[in-house]
PDB file of C-alpha atoms in Angstrom:
ATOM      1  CA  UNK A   1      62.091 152.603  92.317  1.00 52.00           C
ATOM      2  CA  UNK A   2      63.118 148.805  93.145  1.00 72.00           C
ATOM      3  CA  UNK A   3      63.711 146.916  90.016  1.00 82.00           C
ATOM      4  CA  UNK A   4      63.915 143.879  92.007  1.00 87.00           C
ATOM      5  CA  UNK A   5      64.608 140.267  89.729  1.00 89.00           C
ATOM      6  CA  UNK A   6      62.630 137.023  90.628  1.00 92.00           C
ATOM      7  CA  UNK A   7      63.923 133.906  89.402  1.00 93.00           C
ATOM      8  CA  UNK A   8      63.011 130.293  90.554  1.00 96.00           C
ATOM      9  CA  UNK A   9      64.989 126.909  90.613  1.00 96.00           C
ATOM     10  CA  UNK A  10      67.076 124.125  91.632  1.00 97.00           C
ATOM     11  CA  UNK A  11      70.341 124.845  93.196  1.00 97.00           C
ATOM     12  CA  UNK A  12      72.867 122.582  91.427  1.00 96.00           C
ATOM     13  CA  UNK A  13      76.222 122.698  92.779  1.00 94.00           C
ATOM     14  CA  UNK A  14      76.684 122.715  96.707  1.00 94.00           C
ATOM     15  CA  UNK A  15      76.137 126.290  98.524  1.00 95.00           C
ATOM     16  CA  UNK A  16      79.633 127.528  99.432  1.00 94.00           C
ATOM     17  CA  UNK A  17      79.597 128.689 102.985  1.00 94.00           C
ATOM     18  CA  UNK A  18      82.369 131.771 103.931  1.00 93.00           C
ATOM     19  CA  UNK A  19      82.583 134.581 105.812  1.00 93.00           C
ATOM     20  CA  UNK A  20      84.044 137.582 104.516  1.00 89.00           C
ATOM     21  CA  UNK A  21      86.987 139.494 105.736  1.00 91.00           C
ATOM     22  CA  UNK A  22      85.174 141.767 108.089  1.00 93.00           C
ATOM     23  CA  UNK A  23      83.506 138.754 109.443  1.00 93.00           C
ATOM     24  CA  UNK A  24      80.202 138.872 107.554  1.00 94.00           C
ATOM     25  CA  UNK A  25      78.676 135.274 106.589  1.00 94.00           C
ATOM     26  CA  UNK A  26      77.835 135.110 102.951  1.00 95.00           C
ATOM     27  CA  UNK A  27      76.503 132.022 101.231  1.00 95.00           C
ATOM     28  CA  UNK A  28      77.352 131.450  97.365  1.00 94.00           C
ATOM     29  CA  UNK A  29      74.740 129.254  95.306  1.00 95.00           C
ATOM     30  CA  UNK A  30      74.499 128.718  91.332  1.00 97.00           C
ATOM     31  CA  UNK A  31      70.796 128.255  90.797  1.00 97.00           C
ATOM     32  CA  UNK A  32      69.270 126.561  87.662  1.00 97.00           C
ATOM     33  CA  UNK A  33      66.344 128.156  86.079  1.00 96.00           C
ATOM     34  CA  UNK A  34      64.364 125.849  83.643  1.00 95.00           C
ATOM     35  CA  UNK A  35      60.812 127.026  82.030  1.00 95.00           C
ATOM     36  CA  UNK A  36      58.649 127.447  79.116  1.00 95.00           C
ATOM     37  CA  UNK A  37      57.633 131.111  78.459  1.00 94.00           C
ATOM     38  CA  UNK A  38      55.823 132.978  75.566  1.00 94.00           C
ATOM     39  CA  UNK A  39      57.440 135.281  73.218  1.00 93.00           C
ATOM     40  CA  UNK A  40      55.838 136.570  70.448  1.00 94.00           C
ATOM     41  CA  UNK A  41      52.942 133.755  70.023  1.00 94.00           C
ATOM     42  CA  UNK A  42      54.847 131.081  70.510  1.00 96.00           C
ATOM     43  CA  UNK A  43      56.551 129.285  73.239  1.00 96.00           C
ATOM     44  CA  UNK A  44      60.086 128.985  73.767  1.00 95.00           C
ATOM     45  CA  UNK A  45      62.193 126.591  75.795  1.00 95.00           C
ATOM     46  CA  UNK A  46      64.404 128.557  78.758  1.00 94.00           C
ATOM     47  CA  UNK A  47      67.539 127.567  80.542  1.00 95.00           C
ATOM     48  CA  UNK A  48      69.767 129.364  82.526  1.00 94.00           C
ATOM     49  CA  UNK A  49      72.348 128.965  85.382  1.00 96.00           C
ATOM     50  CA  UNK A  50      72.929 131.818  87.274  1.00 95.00           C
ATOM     51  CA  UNK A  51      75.096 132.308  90.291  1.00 95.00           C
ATOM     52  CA  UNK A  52      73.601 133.940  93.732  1.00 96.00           C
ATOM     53  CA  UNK A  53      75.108 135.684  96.646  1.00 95.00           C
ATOM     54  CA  UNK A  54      73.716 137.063 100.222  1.00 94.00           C
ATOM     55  CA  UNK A  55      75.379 137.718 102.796  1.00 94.00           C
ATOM     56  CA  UNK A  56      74.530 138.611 106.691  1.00 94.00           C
ATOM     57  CA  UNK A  57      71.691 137.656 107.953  1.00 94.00           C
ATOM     58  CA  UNK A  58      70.233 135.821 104.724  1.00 94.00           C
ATOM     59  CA  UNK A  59      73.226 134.072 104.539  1.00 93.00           C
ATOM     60  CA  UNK A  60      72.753 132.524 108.340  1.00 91.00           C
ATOM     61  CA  UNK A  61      68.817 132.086 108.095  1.00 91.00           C
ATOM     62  CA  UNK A  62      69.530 129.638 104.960  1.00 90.00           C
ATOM     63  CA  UNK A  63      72.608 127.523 105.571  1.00 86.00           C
ATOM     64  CA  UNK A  64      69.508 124.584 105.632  1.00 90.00           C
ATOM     65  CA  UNK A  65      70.051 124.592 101.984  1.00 93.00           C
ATOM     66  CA  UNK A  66      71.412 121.683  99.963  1.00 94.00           C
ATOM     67  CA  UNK A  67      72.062 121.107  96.751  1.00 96.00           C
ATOM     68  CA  UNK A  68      68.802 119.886  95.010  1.00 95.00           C
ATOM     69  CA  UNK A  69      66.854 121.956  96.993  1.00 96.00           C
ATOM     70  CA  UNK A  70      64.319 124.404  94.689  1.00 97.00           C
ATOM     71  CA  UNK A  71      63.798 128.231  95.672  1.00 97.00           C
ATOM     72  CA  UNK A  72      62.446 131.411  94.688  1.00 97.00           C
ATOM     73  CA  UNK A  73      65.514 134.265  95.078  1.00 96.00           C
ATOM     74  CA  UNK A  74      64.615 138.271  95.218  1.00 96.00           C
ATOM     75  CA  UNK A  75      67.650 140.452  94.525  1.00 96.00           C
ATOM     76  CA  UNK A  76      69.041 142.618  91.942  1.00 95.00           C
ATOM     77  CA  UNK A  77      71.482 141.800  89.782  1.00 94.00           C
ATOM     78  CA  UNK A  78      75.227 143.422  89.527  1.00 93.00           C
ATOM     79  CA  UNK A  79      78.501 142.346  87.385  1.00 91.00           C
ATOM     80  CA  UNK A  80      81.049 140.645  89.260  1.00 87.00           C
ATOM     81  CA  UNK A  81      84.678 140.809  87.594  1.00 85.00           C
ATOM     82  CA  UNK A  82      86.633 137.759  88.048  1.00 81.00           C
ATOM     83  CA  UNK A  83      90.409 137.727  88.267  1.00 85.00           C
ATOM     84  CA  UNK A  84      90.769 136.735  84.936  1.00 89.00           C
ATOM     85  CA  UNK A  85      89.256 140.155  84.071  1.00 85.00           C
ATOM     86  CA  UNK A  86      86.310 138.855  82.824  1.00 89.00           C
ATOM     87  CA  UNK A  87      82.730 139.874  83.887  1.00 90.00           C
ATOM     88  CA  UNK A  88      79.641 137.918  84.445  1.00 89.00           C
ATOM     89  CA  UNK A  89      75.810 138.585  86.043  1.00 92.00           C
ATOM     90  CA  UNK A  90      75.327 137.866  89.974  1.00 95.00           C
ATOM     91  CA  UNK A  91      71.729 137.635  91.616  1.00 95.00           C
ATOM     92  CA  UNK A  92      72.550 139.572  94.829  1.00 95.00           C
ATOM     93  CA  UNK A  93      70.041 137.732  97.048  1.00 96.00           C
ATOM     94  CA  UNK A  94      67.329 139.973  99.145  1.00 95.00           C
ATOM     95  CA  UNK A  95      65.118 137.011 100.201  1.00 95.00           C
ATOM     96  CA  UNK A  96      65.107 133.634  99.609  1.00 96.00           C
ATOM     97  CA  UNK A  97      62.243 130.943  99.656  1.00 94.00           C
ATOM     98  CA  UNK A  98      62.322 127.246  99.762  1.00 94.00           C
ATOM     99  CA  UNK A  99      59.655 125.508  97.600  1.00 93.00           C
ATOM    100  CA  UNK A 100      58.398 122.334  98.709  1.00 81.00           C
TER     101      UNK A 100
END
């Protein structure tokens, strides 16, 4: 079963281009999600930030992207632990749309 997360919106710090240490490109985005969905009858502001990762051949087929630019992302999502031991939500990036 894919539990695959879609999410939508405006990258807003510059992509970070590396590669990793077996040589693998991977691209590193934070996206920002803005909308106005319903929850129980009414309608309620959203706003998130949430940071993105692909690497391989995703990461190669979208080094076009600036910052500013809006997308769609596919992925799943997975904890990353930084080195100050604290965790946070990645989108691991399966496919990734520009919207014009």
């Amino acid at each position: 079963m894919d539990n695959l997360l879609v999410c939508a919106g405006q990258i807003c710090r510059q992509p970070a281009r590396s590669e990793s240490p077996a040589g693998i490109p991977q691209l590193s985005l934070v996206l920002e999600h803005r909308s106005q969905q319903q929850e129980a009858g009414l309608n309620r502001q959203c706003y998130v930030r949430l940071q993105v990762v692909c690497s391989g051949d995703l990461a190669q087929q979208t080094q076009h992207l600036l910052l500013g630019d809006t997308v769609r992302v596919q992925g799943f999502l997975n904890r990353h632990q930084q080195r100050n031991g604290q965790s946070k939500l990645v989108l691991h990036a399966q496919q990734i749309e520009q919207i014009r």
